[in-house]
mmCIF file of C-alpha atoms and ligand atoms in Angstrom:
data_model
loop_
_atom_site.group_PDB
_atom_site.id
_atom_site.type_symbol
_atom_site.label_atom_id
_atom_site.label_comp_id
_atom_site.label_asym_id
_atom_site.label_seq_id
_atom_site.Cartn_x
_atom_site.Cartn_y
_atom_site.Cartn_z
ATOM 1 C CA UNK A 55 -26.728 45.856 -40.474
ATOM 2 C CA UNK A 56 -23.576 45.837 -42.386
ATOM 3 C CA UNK A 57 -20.377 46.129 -40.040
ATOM 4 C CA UNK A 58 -17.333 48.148 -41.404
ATOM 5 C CA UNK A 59 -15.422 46.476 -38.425
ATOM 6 C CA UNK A 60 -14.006 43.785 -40.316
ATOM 7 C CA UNK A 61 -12.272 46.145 -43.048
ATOM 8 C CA UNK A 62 -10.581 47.958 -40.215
ATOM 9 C CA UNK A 63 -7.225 46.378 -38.867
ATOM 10 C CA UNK A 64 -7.205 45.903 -35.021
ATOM 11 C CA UNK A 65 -5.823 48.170 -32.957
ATOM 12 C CA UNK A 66 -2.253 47.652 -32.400
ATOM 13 C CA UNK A 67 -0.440 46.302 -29.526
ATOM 14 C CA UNK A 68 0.906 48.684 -26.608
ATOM 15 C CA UNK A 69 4.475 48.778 -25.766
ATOM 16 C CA UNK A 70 4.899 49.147 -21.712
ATOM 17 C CA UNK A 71 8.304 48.896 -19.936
ATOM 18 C CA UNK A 72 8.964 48.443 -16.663
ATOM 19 C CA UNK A 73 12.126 49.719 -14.935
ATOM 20 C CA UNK A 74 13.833 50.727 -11.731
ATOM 21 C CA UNK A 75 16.501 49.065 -9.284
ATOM 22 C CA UNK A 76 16.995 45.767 -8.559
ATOM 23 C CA UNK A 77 14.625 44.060 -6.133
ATOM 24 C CA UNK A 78 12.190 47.082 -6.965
ATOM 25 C CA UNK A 79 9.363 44.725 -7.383
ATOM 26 C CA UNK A 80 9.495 45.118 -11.322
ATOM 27 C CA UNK A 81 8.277 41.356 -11.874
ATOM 28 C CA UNK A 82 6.115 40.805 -9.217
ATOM 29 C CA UNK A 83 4.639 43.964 -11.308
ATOM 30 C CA UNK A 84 4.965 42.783 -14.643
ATOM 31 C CA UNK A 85 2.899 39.538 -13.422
ATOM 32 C CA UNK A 86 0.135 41.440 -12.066
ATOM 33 C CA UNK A 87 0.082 43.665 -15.257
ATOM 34 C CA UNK A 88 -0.251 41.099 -17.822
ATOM 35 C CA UNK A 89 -2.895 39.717 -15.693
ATOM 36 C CA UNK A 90 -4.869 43.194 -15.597
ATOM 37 C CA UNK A 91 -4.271 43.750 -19.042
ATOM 38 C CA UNK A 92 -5.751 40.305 -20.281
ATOM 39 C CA UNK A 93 -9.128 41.326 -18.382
ATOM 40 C CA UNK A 94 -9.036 44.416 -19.618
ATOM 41 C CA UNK A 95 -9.250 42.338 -23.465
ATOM 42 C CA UNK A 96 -5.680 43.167 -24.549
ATOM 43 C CA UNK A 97 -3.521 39.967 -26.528
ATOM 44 C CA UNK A 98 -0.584 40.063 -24.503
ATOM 45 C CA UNK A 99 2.777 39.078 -23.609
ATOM 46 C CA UNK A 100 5.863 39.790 -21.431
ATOM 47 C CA UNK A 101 9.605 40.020 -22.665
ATOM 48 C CA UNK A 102 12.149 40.171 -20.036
ATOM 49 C CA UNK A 103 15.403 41.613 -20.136
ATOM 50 C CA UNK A 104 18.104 40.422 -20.347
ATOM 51 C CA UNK A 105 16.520 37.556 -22.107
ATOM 52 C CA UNK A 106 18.763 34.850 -20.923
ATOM 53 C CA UNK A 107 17.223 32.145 -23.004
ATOM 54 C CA UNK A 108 19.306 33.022 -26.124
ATOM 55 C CA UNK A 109 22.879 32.361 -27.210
ATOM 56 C CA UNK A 110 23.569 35.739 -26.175
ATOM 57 C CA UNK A 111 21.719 35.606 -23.040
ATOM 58 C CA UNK A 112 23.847 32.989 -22.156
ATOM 59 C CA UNK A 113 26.782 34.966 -22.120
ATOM 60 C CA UNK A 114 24.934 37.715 -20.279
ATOM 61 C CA UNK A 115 24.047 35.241 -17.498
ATOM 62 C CA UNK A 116 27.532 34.015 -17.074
ATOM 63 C CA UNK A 117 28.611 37.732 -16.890
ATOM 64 C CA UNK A 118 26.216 38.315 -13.964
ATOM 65 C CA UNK A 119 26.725 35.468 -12.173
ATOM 66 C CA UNK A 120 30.318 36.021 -12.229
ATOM 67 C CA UNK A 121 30.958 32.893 -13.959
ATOM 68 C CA UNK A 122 32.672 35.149 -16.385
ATOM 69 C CA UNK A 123 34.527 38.737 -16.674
ATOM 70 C CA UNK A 124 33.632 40.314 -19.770
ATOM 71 C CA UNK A 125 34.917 44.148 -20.672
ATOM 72 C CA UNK A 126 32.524 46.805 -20.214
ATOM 73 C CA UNK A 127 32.251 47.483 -23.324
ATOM 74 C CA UNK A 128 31.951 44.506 -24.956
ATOM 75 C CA UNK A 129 28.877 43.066 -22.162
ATOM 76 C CA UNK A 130 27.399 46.671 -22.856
ATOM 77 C CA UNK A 131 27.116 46.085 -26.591
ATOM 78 C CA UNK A 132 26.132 42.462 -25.883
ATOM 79 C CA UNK A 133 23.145 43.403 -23.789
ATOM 80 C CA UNK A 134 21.952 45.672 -26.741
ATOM 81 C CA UNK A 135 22.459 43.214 -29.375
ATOM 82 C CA UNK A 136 20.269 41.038 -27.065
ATOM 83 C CA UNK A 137 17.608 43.554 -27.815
ATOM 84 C CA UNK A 138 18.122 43.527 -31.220
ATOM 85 C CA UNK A 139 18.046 39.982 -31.514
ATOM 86 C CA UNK A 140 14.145 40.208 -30.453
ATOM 87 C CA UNK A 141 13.484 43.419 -31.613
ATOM 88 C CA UNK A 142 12.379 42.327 -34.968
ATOM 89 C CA UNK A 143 9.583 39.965 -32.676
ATOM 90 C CA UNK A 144 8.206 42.899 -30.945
ATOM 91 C CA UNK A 145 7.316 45.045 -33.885
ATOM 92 C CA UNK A 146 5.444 42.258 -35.355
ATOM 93 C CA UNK A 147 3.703 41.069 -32.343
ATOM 94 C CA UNK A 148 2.619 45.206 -31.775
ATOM 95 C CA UNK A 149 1.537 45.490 -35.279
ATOM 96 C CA UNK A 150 -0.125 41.746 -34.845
ATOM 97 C CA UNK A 151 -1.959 43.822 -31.619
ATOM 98 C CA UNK A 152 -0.594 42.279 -28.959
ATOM 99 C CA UNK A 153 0.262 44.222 -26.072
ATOM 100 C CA UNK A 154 3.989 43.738 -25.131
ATOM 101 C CA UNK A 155 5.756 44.423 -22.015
ATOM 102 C CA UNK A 156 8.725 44.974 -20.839
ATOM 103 C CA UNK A 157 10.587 44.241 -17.729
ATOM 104 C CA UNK A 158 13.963 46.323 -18.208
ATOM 105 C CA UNK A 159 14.822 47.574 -21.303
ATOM 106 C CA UNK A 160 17.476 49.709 -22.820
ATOM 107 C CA UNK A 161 17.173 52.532 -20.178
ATOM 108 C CA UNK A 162 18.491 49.837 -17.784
ATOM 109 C CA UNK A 163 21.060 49.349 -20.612
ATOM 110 C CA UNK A 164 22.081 52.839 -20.589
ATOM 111 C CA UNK A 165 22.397 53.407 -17.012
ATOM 112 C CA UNK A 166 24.089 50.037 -15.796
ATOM 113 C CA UNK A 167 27.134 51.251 -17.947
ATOM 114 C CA UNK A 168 27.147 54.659 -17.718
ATOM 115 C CA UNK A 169 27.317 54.066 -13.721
ATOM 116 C CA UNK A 170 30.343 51.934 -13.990
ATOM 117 C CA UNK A 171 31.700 55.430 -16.115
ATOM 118 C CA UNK A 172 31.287 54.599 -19.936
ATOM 119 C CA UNK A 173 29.738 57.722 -21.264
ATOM 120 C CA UNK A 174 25.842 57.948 -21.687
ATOM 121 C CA UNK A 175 26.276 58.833 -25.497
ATOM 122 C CA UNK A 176 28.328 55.852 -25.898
ATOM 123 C CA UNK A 177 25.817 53.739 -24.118
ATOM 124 C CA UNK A 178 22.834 55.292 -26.003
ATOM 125 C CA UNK A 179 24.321 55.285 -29.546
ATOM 126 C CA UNK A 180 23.632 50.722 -29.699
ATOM 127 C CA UNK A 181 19.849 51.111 -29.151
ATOM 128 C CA UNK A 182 18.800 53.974 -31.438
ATOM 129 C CA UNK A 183 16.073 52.259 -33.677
ATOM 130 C CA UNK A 184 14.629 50.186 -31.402
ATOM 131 C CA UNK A 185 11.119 49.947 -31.096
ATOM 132 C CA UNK A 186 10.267 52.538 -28.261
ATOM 133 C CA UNK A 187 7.605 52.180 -25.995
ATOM 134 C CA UNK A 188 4.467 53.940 -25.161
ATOM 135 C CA UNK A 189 5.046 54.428 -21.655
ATOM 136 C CA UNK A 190 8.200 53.897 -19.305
ATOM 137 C CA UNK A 191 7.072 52.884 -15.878
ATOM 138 C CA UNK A 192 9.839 53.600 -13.012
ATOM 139 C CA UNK A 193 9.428 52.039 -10.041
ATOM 140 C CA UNK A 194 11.262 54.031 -7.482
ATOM 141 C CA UNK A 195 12.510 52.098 -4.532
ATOM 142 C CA UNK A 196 15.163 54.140 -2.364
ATOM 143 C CA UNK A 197 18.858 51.894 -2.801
ATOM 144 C CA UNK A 198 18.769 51.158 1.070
ATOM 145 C CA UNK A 199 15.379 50.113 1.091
ATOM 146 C CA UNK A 200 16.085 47.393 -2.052
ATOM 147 C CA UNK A 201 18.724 46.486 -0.137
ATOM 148 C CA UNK A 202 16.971 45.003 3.004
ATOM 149 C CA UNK A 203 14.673 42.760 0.107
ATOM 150 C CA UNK A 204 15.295 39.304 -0.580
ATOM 151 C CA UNK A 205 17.986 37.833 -2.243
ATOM 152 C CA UNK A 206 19.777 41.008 -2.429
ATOM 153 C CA UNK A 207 23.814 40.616 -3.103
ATOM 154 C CA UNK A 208 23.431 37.775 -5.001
ATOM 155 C CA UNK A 209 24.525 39.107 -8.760
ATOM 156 C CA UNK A 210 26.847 41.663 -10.112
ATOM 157 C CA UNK A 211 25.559 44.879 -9.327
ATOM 158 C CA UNK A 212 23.851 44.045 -6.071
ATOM 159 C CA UNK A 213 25.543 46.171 -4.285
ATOM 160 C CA UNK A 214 24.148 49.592 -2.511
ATOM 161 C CA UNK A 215 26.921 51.584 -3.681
ATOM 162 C CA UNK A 216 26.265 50.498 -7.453
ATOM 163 C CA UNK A 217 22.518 50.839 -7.049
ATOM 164 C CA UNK A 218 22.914 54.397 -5.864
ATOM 165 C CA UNK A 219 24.692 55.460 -8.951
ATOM 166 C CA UNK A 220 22.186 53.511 -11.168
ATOM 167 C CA UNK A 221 19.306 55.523 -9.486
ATOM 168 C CA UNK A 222 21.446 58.850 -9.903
ATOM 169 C CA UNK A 223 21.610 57.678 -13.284
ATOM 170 C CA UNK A 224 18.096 56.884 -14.105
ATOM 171 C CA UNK A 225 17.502 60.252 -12.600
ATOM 172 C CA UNK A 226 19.421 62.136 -15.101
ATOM 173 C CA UNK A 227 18.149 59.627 -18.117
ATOM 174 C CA UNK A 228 14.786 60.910 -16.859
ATOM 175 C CA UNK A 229 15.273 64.477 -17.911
ATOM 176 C CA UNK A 230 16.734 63.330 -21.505
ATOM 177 C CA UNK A 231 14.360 65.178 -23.672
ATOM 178 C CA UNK A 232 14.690 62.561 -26.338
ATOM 179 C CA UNK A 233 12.765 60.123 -24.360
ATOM 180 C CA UNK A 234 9.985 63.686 -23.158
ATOM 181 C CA UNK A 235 6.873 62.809 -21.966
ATOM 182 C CA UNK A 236 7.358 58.773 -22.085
ATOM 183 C CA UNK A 237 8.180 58.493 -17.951
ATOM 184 C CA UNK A 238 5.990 57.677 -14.986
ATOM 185 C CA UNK A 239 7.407 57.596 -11.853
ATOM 186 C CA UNK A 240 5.498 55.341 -9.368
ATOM 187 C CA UNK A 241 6.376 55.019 -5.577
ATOM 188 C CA UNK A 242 7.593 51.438 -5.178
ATOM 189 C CA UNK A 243 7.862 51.648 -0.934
ATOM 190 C CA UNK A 244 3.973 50.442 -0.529
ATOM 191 C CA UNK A 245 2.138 47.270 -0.248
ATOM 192 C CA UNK A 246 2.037 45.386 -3.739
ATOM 193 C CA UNK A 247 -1.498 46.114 -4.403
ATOM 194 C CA UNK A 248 -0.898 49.372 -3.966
ATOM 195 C CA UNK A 249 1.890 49.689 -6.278
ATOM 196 C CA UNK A 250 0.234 47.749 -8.915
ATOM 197 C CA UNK A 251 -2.600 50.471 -8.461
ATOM 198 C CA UNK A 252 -0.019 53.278 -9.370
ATOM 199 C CA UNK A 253 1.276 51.363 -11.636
ATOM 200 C CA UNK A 254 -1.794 50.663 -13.663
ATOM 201 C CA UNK A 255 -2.200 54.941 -13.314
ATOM 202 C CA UNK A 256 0.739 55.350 -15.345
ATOM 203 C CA UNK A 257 -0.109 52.492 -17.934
ATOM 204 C CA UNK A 258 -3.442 53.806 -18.553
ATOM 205 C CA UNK A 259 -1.668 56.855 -20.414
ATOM 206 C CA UNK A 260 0.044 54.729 -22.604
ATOM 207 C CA UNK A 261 -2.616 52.444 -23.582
ATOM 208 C CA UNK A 262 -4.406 56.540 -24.344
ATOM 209 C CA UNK A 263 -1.221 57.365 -26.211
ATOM 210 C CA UNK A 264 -0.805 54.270 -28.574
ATOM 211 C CA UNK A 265 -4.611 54.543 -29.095
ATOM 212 C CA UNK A 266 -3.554 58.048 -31.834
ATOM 213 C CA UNK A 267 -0.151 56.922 -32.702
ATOM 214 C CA UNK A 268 2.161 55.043 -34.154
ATOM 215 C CA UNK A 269 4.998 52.841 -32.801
ATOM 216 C CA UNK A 270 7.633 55.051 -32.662
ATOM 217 C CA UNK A 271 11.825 54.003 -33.009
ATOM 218 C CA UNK A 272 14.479 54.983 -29.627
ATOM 219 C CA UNK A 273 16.304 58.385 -31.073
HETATM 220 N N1 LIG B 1123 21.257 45.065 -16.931
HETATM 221 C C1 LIG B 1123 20.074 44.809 -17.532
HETATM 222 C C2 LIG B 1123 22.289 45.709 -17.600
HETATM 223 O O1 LIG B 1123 23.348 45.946 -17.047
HETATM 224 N N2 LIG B 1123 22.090 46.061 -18.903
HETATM 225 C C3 LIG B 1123 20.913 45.812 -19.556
HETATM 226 O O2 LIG B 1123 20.772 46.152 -20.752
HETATM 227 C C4 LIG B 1123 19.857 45.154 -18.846
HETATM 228 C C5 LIG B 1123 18.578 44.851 -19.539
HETATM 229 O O3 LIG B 1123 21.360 43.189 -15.561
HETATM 230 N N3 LIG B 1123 21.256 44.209 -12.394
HETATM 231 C C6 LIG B 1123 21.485 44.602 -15.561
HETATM 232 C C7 LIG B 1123 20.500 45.064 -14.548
HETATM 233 C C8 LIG B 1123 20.418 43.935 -13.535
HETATM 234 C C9 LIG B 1123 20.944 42.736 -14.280
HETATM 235 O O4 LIG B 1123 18.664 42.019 -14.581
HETATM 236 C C10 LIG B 1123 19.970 41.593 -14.452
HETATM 237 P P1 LIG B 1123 17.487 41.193 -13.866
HETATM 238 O O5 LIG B 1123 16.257 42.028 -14.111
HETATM 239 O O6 LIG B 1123 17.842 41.108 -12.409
HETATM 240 O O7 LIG B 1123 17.456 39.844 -14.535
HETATM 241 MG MG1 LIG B 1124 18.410 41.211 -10.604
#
């Protein structure tokens, strides 16, 4: 029998991102995703951010390991411009079908700066036009809570106080209607397989919501 499959393109790629606090779990996550995902028959890949492999990164890095001072401003639009810089990578690789996710992306970018008090407008206006993803997994983790995890305190930001503004902050970025219906908010206070099952909850709407529609751009 004659197969029409090879005159159709493949399905393309899902975009997934995965944010929250610091030691929220978010790679351990990731990890266990892309694993899931590759026996579930999706092509796919993981893109961290920052990406600190780049000449930009670079600078980034020495910013958060205090090797550096940089102005707010000026790190802000640096950490956007790191998106950029791999944006172009991501479109292809989702219209190429593979699956790509995300660990942070530019809702991290927003509400990092907007807690240290640059206005969310401000902060939002660098990432309009990036690609933006299916589905926003937030892994919820109260600030004390990430704050007893390992390794805490060891970069910029580390610090409870700082981590309860971010969390106000994703809070609020939450409601922005501009971003409606892309959030899942998953519980990050259980045991890791427990987590990854909530998680997988939340991606299983996304993979159902890139299966009808197109890659759509931040607005
Ligand atoms: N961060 C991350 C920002 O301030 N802006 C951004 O655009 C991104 C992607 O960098 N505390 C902050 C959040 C984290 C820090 O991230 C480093 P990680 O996931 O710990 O490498
Ligand atoms: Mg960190």
């Amino acid at each position: 029998m004659a197969s029409t499959e090879t005159a159709t393109a493949p399905p393309r790629g899902i975009l997934i991102a995965i944010e929250g606090l610091d030691r929220a779990g978010k790679s351990t996550q990731c990890a266990l995703l892309v694993e899931r995902l590759q026996q579930s028959g999706h092509k796919v890949r993981l893109q961290k951010f920052p990406d600190r492999t780049t000449t930009i990164g670079t600078l980034i890095n020495s910013y958060l390991t205090s090797a550096t001072d940089i102005d707010d401003h000026t790190i802000h639009l640096l950490f956007s411009a790191n998106r950029w810089e791999l944006a172009h990578s991501i479109r292809t690789d989702i219209a190429a079908g593979v699956t790509v996710v995300l660990d942070r992306y530019m809702y991290s970018g927003v509400v990092f700066s907007a807690a240290k008090g640059l206005d969310y407008e401000y902060c939002r206006g660098p990432e309009v036009g990036l690609p933006r993803p299916d589905v926003i997994v937030f892994m919820d983790l109260d600030e004390g809570e990430a704050a007893k995890r390992g390794g805490f305190g060891e970069e910029r930001y580390e610090v409870p106080e700082v981590q309860r503004r971010v969390r106000e902050m994703f809070r609020m970025m939450r409601g922005d209607e501009r971003d409606a219906g892309d959030w899942g908010v998953v519980d990050a206070g259980a045991e890791v397989g427990v987590v990854a099952e909530r998680v997988w909850g939340v991606v299983e709407r996304g993979v159902e919501f890139a299966r009808g529609n197109e890659l759509r751009s931040i607005q």
